C-alpha cells in the first residue's frame, strides 16, 4: 500500500503553527498541515451568554467557517442557507466542546472567549487541525488575561489536540488528506488531552462497517500521533 | 448506586414501536421509550439530488425536528434561527449516515427516501431512538417498493439500531433518560448493524475525560443492549 | 348524492380526543377526526409580550404547524420560506382569535398561554379541529392554574369549537374531508362559543359564488354540528 | 350615536380612483377613501407558476404591502420578519382569491397577472379598498390584452368589490375608519361580484360575539354599500 | 446631439414637490421629476440607536425602497434577498450621509429621524431626487420640532440637494432620464449644500474611462443645476 | 502635522503582494499594506448569470467579506443580518465595477470570474487594497485561461488599482490607516486604470464639506500614488 503523498501509514503531515498571526486578537495563529491552512483567533469579551449571567463563570465557544475558494470548486458564501451550514455547525460544536473540556470556566470569570477557525485552504483534517490550533490560540489568550492581571491563573488546565485516523482497504492510516478522506471506509476523529484523557471520539463507517479490533488499532494510532502533536504545540508555545 | 427510575445499570427502558402510524407515508412508526416519543415517516420520491442524477442510484436522507413542547419548557419553532438548529442538524446527519450504511443505493434506483423523525415528547435518547425507529419505517418502505414491483429486491441490506451509554460517577449506565443524561460525565451513542458491525461511535466527555478501559466497557454494554433492540425490531416487523 | 365515506350530508366524522397526551404541557390532547390527527399543547409562561407588560393581563396565542408527511406528498420543512407559511399564519391567527374570544385575559394575569397545534396527519378540516382540540387543552391548562393556586378562577369563560361546511353541486355538506374540500364550490369555517355566539365566520367561494339562502343553510348546518361537538368536548373534560 | 367623522351609520366615505397612476403597469390606479390611500398595479407576465405550466391557463395573484409610515407610528420594513408579515399574507391571499373569482383563467392564457396593492396611507379598510381598486387595475390590464390582440376576450368576467361592516355598541356601521375599527366589537369584510354573488365573507368578533340577526343586518348593509361602489367603479372605467 | 426628451444638454427636467403628502409623518413630500416619482416621509422617534445612547445627541438615517412595478418590468418584493438589496443599501447609505452632513445632531437631541424614500415610479435619478426631496421633508420635520417646543432651534443647518450628470459620446448631460442613464459612458452623482460645499461626489465609468477635464466639466454642470434646485426647494418651503 | 506612523503626507504604506497564495484558485494573492491584509482569489466557472446566457460573453463579479476578528473588536459572522452587510455590498459592487472596467467580456467567453476579497486583518483602506490585489489575481486567472488554450487572448485589457486620499485639518493625506480614516474630514477613493483613465471617484465629507480646490489636490495626490502602485503590481506580475 502506498499513500498519495508517500507518507508511511502512521506518519503525520508536517505541522506549522505561526502564533500571533492576527494583530488585534487576544490569541491567534495560522496552522498549516499539508495544504490545509486555518486562521484561528481567540477573542475575549467581558460578557457571558444570558443563561450564564451572574453565576461567576465564563464560557468558551467556537465558530468555524471556510472561505469560498478554500476547496477545489468555489462554494457560495453562507447567506442564510441552513442546509449548507449543517457541516459547519457540527464542527464548531465539536471544537467548542473540546476546548471547554480543558477550560476552568470559574477561573475565566464572567467572560466569553470565542474561537474563530476560518479555513483558507482545505485538504482534509480541517476539524482536527482547528482543535489543535485553537488550543494554541486559547493558550495565548489565557496567558494574556493572566499577564494583564485580569485572571489569577490561566483558565486553561492543559492542552488539547485532535487527529484523524482512517481505514482504507483494511489499512489504518493516520492524518488523512482530502483525497484519502474522500475514499476511506472509516473516518475517525479523536480529541485527547495532553494528560491522555479521551474527550471525544467520533468514528463513522462509510459504506463498510468496522469491528472492535480495528477500533482499537485506530485509537492506538491516534494516541501515538497525538504525542507528536502535543510536542509540537509545546515547542511553539515555548512550554515544556 | 440507584437509577432515578429504579432500572439496573444495564437495563433498557421498555420500547414500543407502532407501525403504519401515519396514513400517507410509505413507511412510518411511533417509537416510544420512557417518555421519549417520536413519529417517524419514510417518504419515497421519484427523484434524486442534482449531484446524483443519471447515476442509476438513489439517496436516503433524514430530517429531525422537535415539537415546541416536547421538552420541559417550550422552545420556539425554528424560524430561521440557525443557532438553534445546530443540534438538529448534527442529529439528522447522524441518522442519515446510519441509514445509508445499511442501504443498497443501487437497489433503490433513482429514488430519494426522506426519513422524518419528529420528537413529540423528549426524555433523553431521542437521536438513538430515532435511528432504531427509522430502521423500522425504512424497512416497511423498502418492502412496499418490492411489493409494488418498483424494485427487484429490498434496498435495505440489514437492520440498524442505536443506543446511548453514559458514565456517571464511574458507573456505566445503559439508555440514559433526560435527568441522567444532563448530569452524565460521558455520553456515548453507538450505532450498529444487525450483523454486529459498528457504523458510528460518538463519545463525548462533559467536564471529565474517559480512558480506554471505560471506553471498552461502554461498547460492551452497548452491544449487549443492541441485541435486545434488534430482537424488538424483528418482532415488530414479523421477521426472524 | 353520495359522500366519499358514505356519510349523510350533515353527518360529522367521529371525533376522538385524548387528553394529557404530552407529558410536560400544562394542557394537551390528541384530536382525531377521520384521518386528520393533531397534537395540541397549551404552554403557560410567566411573561407577556412587550406591548402588554405592566397592564395586569395576559395573552393567549396559537401556532400551527404540519409535519412534513402529514399530507399525501411530503412537504419541505418551513425553513424561512415566508411564501409557504402564508397558509399557516392565516390559520394560527384564526385559532388565536378564537381562543381569546373565550378567555378572560385579566383572570389569566400576566401570563402567556401558547397553544401549539401540530398536524401529524391531514385529511381536511385541520383548522377547525385545531380550534376544537385547543379548547380542551386550554381548559385543562386553566384548571391547572386554578388548582395550583396561581389564578383565582378559570380564565376560560366558556368552550369554543369550530366546524367546516361546504357546498358541492348545490349540496350543503358538513365536515369536509380532504377529497371533498379540494373540489368544493364554497368552503366555510364557523367558530362558535358554547353559548351559541358567533366568533368567526369565514366563507370562500372557489370558482362559483354563493347567495344569501345558501349562506343561511350553511350556518344552520354548522350550528347543528357544533352542538354535537360541544357535547363531545364536555364528555371528554368531564363537565356538563 | 354619532360617528367620528359625522357620517350616517350606513354612509360610505368618498371614494376617489385615479386610473393609470403608474406609467409602466398594464393597469394601475390610486384609490383614496378617507385617509386610506393605496397604489395598485396590475403586471402581466408571459409565464405561469411551475404547477400550472402547459395547462393552457393563467394565474392571477396579489401582493399587499404598506410603506413604513403609512400608519400613525412608523413600522419597520419587512426584512425577513415572518411574524410581522402574517397580517399581510392573510390579506394578499384574500385579494388574490377575490380577483380569481371573477377571472376566466383560460381566457387569460398562459400568463400571470400580479396585482400589487401598496398602502401609502392607512386609515382603516385597506384590504377592502385594495380589492375595489384592484378590480379597476385588473380591468384595465384585461382591456390592454384585448387591445393588443393578445387575448380574444377580456379574462375578467365581471367586476368585484368589497366593503367592511362593523358592530359597535349594537350599531351596525358601514366602512369603518381606523379609529372605529380599533374599537369595534365585530369586524366583517364582504367581497361580492357585480352580479350580486358572494365571494368571501369574513366576520370576526373581538371580545364580544354576534348573533344571526346581526349577521344578516351586516350583510344587508354591505350589499347596499356595494351597489354604490360598483357604480363608482363603472363610472371611473367608463362602462355602464 | 439631441436628447430623447428634447432637453438642452444642461437642462433639468421639471421638478414638482408636494409637501405634507402623507398624513401621519412629521415631514413628508411627493417629489416628481419626469416619470420619476418618490414618496418621502421623515419620522421622528424619541430614541437613538444603542451605540448613541446617553450622549445627548440624535441620529438621522434613511431607507430607500421601490415598489415592485416602479420599473419597466416588475421586480420581486425584497423578502430576504440580500443580493437584490445591494443597490438599495448603497443608495440609502448615501442619502443618510447627505442628510447628516447638514444636520446638527446635538440640536436634534436624543431623537432619531428616519427618512423613508419609496420610489413609486422610476425614470432615472431616483437617488438624487430622493436627496432633494428628503431635504424638504426633513426641513418640515425640523420645523415641527421647533414649533412643538421640543428643540430650541432647527437641527437642520442648511439645505442639501443632489443632481446626476452623465457623459455620452463626449457630451456632458445634466439630469439623465432612464434611457440616457442606461447607455451613458460615465454616471456621476453630486451632493452639495446650499452654501456650495461638496458633500459627496460619486463618478463611475461604464465601459469607458474619463479624464480630469471631463470631470471638471461635469462638476461645473452640477453646480449650475443645483442652484436651480435649491431655488425650487426654497420656493416650495416658503423660505428665501 | 505628523502622521501616526510617521509617514509623509503623500507617502504610501509598504505594499506586499504574494501571488498564488491559495492552491486551488485560478488566480490568488495575499495583499498586505500596514496591518491591512486581504486574501484574494479569482475563481473561473463555465457558466454565466441567467440574464447573460447565450450572448457570447462572460461576467466578472466580486464578493467582499471580513473575518470576525479582522477588527479591533470581534464582529458577528453575517448570518442573514442585512443591516450589517450594507457596507460589504457597497464595497463588493465597487470592486466588481472596477474589474469589469478593464475586462473584455467578449474575450472571456461564456464564463464567470468571481473574485473573493476576504479581509483577515483590517487597518484602513480595505476596499482600495482589495481592488489593487484583485487586479493581480484576475491577471493570473486571465493568463491561465490563455495558457490552457481556453481563451485566445487575455480578457484583461490593462491593470487597475485604487488608493484612498483623505483630508484632515486641511491636510491632504495619502493612504489613510484606520486611525486616520476614522477622524478624517473627507474620505475619497479613486480607481484608475494603468493608462491613467478614471474609473471611479468617490469622495465623502464627514461633518465638514470640501471645495473644488481640495478636490483637485486630492486627485493629484491619488494619481501620483497610483503610479507607484501600478509599478508594484507589474513588478510582482513580472510584466513591464
Short mmCIF file of C-alpha atoms in Angstrom, two decimals, chain D residues 2-240:
data_model
loop_
_atom_site.label_atom_id
_atom_site.label_comp_id
_atom_site.label_asym_id
_atom_site.label_seq_id
_atom_site.Cartn_x
_atom_site.Cartn_y
_atom_site.Cartn_z
CA UNK D 2 -72.50 59.77 16.30
CA UNK D 3 -69.60 58.67 14.09
CA UNK D 4 -66.23 60.32 14.47
CA UNK D 5 -66.42 61.84 11.00
CA UNK D 6 -70.15 62.63 11.26
CA UNK D 7 -71.18 60.03 8.71
CA UNK D 8 -74.55 58.25 8.96
CA UNK D 9 -74.34 54.62 10.05
CA UNK D 10 -74.65 53.29 6.51
CA UNK D 11 -72.69 56.02 4.76
CA UNK D 12 -69.52 55.23 2.85
CA UNK D 13 -66.56 57.58 2.83
CA UNK D 14 -65.99 59.30 -0.53
CA UNK D 15 -64.05 57.11 -2.90
CA UNK D 16 -61.65 58.54 -5.47
CA UNK D 17 -60.00 56.30 -8.07
CA UNK D 18 -57.28 57.70 -10.33
CA UNK D 19 -56.59 55.33 -13.25
CA UNK D 20 -53.23 54.89 -14.99
CA UNK D 21 -51.41 56.22 -11.97
CA UNK D 22 -48.17 54.32 -12.60
CA UNK D 23 -46.64 54.69 -16.08
CA UNK D 24 -45.23 51.23 -16.75
CA UNK D 25 -48.00 48.98 -15.42
CA UNK D 26 -50.52 47.28 -17.71
CA UNK D 27 -53.21 48.52 -15.33
CA UNK D 28 -52.92 50.76 -12.28
CA UNK D 29 -54.76 53.17 -10.05
CA UNK D 30 -54.59 55.22 -6.88
CA UNK D 31 -57.63 54.54 -4.72
CA UNK D 32 -58.40 57.00 -1.92
CA UNK D 33 -61.12 56.73 0.70
CA UNK D 34 -60.79 58.97 3.73
CA UNK D 35 -57.13 58.97 4.68
CA UNK D 36 -56.68 55.46 3.26
CA UNK D 37 -54.67 55.68 0.06
CA UNK D 38 -53.39 52.69 -1.93
CA UNK D 39 -51.33 52.44 -5.10
CA UNK D 40 -52.37 49.44 -7.16
CA UNK D 41 -50.64 48.00 -10.22
CA UNK D 42 -51.56 45.00 -12.35
CA UNK D 43 -48.48 43.48 -14.00
CA UNK D 44 -48.80 40.93 -16.80
CA UNK D 45 -46.00 38.43 -17.35
CA UNK D 46 -45.73 35.72 -20.01
CA UNK D 47 -45.19 32.86 -17.62
CA UNK D 48 -47.20 30.84 -15.14
CA UNK D 49 -46.20 29.23 -11.84
CA UNK D 50 -44.47 25.85 -12.31
CA UNK D 51 -47.52 23.84 -11.16
CA UNK D 52 -49.63 25.41 -13.92
CA UNK D 53 -47.25 25.06 -16.84
CA UNK D 54 -48.59 23.54 -20.02
CA UNK D 55 -52.22 23.59 -18.94
CA UNK D 56 -53.36 26.39 -21.23
CA UNK D 57 -54.47 28.70 -18.48
CA UNK D 58 -53.13 31.59 -16.46
CA UNK D 59 -52.94 32.79 -12.90
CA UNK D 60 -53.98 35.93 -11.03
CA UNK D 61 -52.28 36.67 -7.74
CA UNK D 62 -51.86 39.60 -5.39
CA UNK D 63 -49.29 41.08 -3.07
CA UNK D 64 -50.02 43.57 -0.32
CA UNK D 65 -47.59 45.88 1.36
CA UNK D 66 -47.52 49.02 3.43
CA UNK D 67 -44.98 51.83 3.39
CA UNK D 68 -43.26 52.25 6.76
CA UNK D 69 -45.01 55.50 7.64
CA UNK D 70 -48.48 54.70 6.30
CA UNK D 71 -49.59 54.40 9.92
CA UNK D 72 -49.59 56.63 12.99
CA UNK D 73 -46.23 55.21 14.10
CA UNK D 74 -43.53 54.09 11.73
CA UNK D 75 -43.24 50.33 11.15
CA UNK D 76 -40.03 48.62 10.27
CA UNK D 77 -39.67 47.44 6.68
CA UNK D 78 -40.36 43.73 6.39
CA UNK D 79 -36.91 42.19 6.18
CA UNK D 80 -37.46 38.60 6.82
CA UNK D 81 -39.67 39.18 9.85
CA UNK D 82 -42.20 36.44 9.32
CA UNK D 83 -44.22 37.43 12.37
CA UNK D 84 -44.89 40.87 11.01
CA UNK D 85 -45.90 39.54 7.63
CA UNK D 86 -48.69 37.34 8.98
CA UNK D 87 -51.30 40.02 8.51
CA UNK D 88 -50.01 40.96 5.05
CA UNK D 89 -50.10 37.36 3.90
CA UNK D 90 -53.61 36.85 5.13
CA UNK D 91 -54.69 39.97 3.23
CA UNK D 92 -52.91 39.22 -0.02
CA UNK D 93 -54.38 35.74 -0.11
CA UNK D 94 -57.85 37.26 0.28
CA UNK D 95 -57.24 39.75 -2.54
CA UNK D 96 -55.91 37.03 -4.84
CA UNK D 97 -58.91 34.73 -4.22
CA UNK D 98 -61.32 37.60 -4.81
CA UNK D 99 -59.78 38.51 -8.14
CA UNK D 100 -59.58 34.91 -9.34
CA UNK D 101 -63.28 34.50 -8.58
CA UNK D 102 -64.09 36.91 -11.41
CA UNK D 103 -61.26 35.86 -13.74
CA UNK D 104 -61.54 33.40 -16.61
CA UNK D 105 -58.06 31.87 -16.35
CA UNK D 106 -58.50 30.03 -19.66
CA UNK D 107 -59.22 33.31 -21.43
CA UNK D 108 -56.11 34.79 -19.85
CA UNK D 109 -53.93 32.12 -21.43
CA UNK D 110 -50.54 31.16 -20.04
CA UNK D 111 -49.90 34.46 -18.33
CA UNK D 112 -49.60 35.62 -14.75
CA UNK D 113 -51.14 38.86 -13.56
CA UNK D 114 -49.65 40.06 -10.30
CA UNK D 115 -51.64 42.79 -8.60
CA UNK D 116 -49.59 44.83 -6.14
CA UNK D 117 -51.51 46.78 -3.53
CA UNK D 118 -49.24 49.16 -1.63
CA UNK D 119 -50.78 51.22 1.11
CA UNK D 120 -49.17 54.64 1.28
CA UNK D 121 -51.54 55.92 3.97
CA UNK D 122 -53.73 53.76 6.20
CA UNK D 123 -56.98 54.78 7.87
CA UNK D 124 -58.98 51.55 8.07
CA UNK D 125 -60.42 49.36 5.35
CA UNK D 126 -57.16 48.85 3.45
CA UNK D 127 -57.97 45.29 2.47
CA UNK D 128 -61.41 46.06 1.06
CA UNK D 129 -60.20 49.20 -0.71
CA UNK D 130 -57.40 47.09 -2.17
CA UNK D 131 -59.95 44.70 -3.67
CA UNK D 132 -62.11 47.51 -5.02
CA UNK D 133 -59.13 49.25 -6.57
CA UNK D 134 -57.56 46.05 -7.79
CA UNK D 135 -60.68 45.30 -9.83
CA UNK D 136 -60.19 48.59 -11.69
CA UNK D 137 -56.48 47.98 -12.36
CA UNK D 138 -57.19 44.42 -13.42
CA UNK D 139 -59.96 45.57 -15.73
CA UNK D 140 -57.57 47.96 -17.47
CA UNK D 141 -54.95 45.24 -17.81
CA UNK D 142 -57.54 42.88 -19.31
CA UNK D 143 -58.55 45.56 -21.81
CA UNK D 144 -54.95 46.15 -22.81
CA UNK D 145 -54.51 42.43 -23.54
CA UNK D 146 -57.57 42.54 -25.81
CA UNK D 147 -56.50 45.78 -27.48
CA UNK D 148 -53.02 44.40 -28.13
CA UNK D 149 -54.58 41.31 -29.71
CA UNK D 150 -53.06 39.04 -27.08
CA UNK D 151 -56.35 37.61 -25.80
CA UNK D 152 -59.56 37.19 -27.74
CA UNK D 153 -61.81 38.44 -24.99
CA UNK D 154 -61.38 40.05 -21.58
CA UNK D 155 -60.36 37.47 -18.98
CA UNK D 156 -62.37 39.40 -16.40
CA UNK D 157 -65.93 38.13 -16.30
CA UNK D 158 -67.32 40.90 -14.14
CA UNK D 159 -66.31 43.43 -11.51
CA UNK D 160 -65.69 42.61 -7.87
CA UNK D 161 -65.64 44.92 -4.87
CA UNK D 162 -65.50 44.74 -1.10
CA UNK D 163 -66.62 46.69 1.92
CA UNK D 164 -66.13 46.47 5.67
CA UNK D 165 -69.01 46.47 8.12
CA UNK D 166 -68.65 46.65 11.87
CA UNK D 167 -70.68 46.50 15.00
CA UNK D 168 -70.06 48.90 17.83
CA UNK D 169 -72.32 49.16 20.88
CA UNK D 170 -75.00 47.27 18.91
CA UNK D 171 -74.87 49.72 15.99
CA UNK D 172 -74.10 48.31 12.56
CA UNK D 173 -71.69 50.69 10.83
CA UNK D 174 -70.59 50.77 7.19
CA UNK D 175 -66.96 51.35 6.10
CA UNK D 176 -65.08 51.71 9.37
CA UNK D 177 -62.24 54.19 9.62
CA UNK D 178 -59.23 53.27 11.74
CA UNK D 179 -60.49 54.73 15.00
CA UNK D 180 -63.83 52.93 14.63
CA UNK D 181 -62.20 49.72 13.54
CA UNK D 182 -59.88 49.51 16.52
CA UNK D 183 -62.75 49.68 18.99
CA UNK D 184 -65.41 47.68 17.09
CA UNK D 185 -66.98 44.59 18.66
CA UNK D 186 -67.37 42.82 15.33
CA UNK D 187 -65.48 43.41 12.13
CA UNK D 188 -66.69 41.94 8.85
CA UNK D 189 -65.33 42.11 5.32
CA UNK D 190 -67.61 41.13 2.46
CA UNK D 191 -66.49 40.57 -1.11
CA UNK D 192 -69.20 40.46 -3.77
CA UNK D 193 -69.40 40.30 -7.53
CA UNK D 194 -71.12 42.95 -9.60
CA UNK D 195 -73.94 40.45 -10.25
CA UNK D 196 -74.55 40.02 -6.54
CA UNK D 197 -72.87 36.68 -5.79
CA UNK D 198 -70.98 36.38 -2.52
CA UNK D 199 -67.30 35.53 -2.92
CA UNK D 200 -66.00 35.89 0.57
CA UNK D 201 -67.44 36.75 3.93
CA UNK D 202 -65.15 37.11 6.91
CA UNK D 203 -66.65 38.15 10.20
CA UNK D 204 -64.68 38.31 13.42
CA UNK D 205 -65.86 39.12 16.89
CA UNK D 206 -63.38 40.95 19.11
CA UNK D 207 -64.22 40.47 22.75
CA UNK D 208 -67.95 40.05 22.19
CA UNK D 209 -69.79 37.57 19.93
CA UNK D 210 -72.54 38.19 17.41
CA UNK D 211 -75.84 36.51 16.60
CA UNK D 212 -77.59 35.52 13.38
CA UNK D 213 -79.78 38.61 13.30
CA UNK D 214 -76.79 40.94 13.50
CA UNK D 215 -75.05 38.89 10.83
CA UNK D 216 -77.98 39.39 8.50
CA UNK D 217 -78.14 43.09 9.21
CA UNK D 218 -74.42 43.42 8.42
CA UNK D 219 -74.78 41.64 5.11
CA UNK D 220 -77.75 43.84 4.21
CA UNK D 221 -75.66 46.91 4.86
CA UNK D 222 -72.81 45.51 2.83
CA UNK D 223 -74.97 44.76 -0.18
CA UNK D 224 -76.38 48.24 -0.14
CA UNK D 225 -72.93 49.86 0.11
CA UNK D 226 -71.50 47.63 -2.59
CA UNK D 227 -74.10 48.88 -5.09
CA UNK D 228 -72.65 52.38 -4.69
CA UNK D 229 -69.12 51.07 -5.02
CA UNK D 230 -69.88 49.18 -8.24
CA UNK D 231 -71.45 52.36 -9.63
CA UNK D 232 -68.25 54.24 -8.78
CA UNK D 233 -66.04 51.61 -10.44
CA UNK D 234 -68.14 51.68 -13.61
CA UNK D 235 -68.15 55.46 -13.78
CA UNK D 236 -64.37 55.55 -13.44
CA UNK D 237 -63.92 52.84 -16.05
CA UNK D 238 -66.45 54.43 -18.41
CA UNK D 239 -68.62 51.33 -18.61
CA UNK D 240 -72.25 51.05 -17.68
#
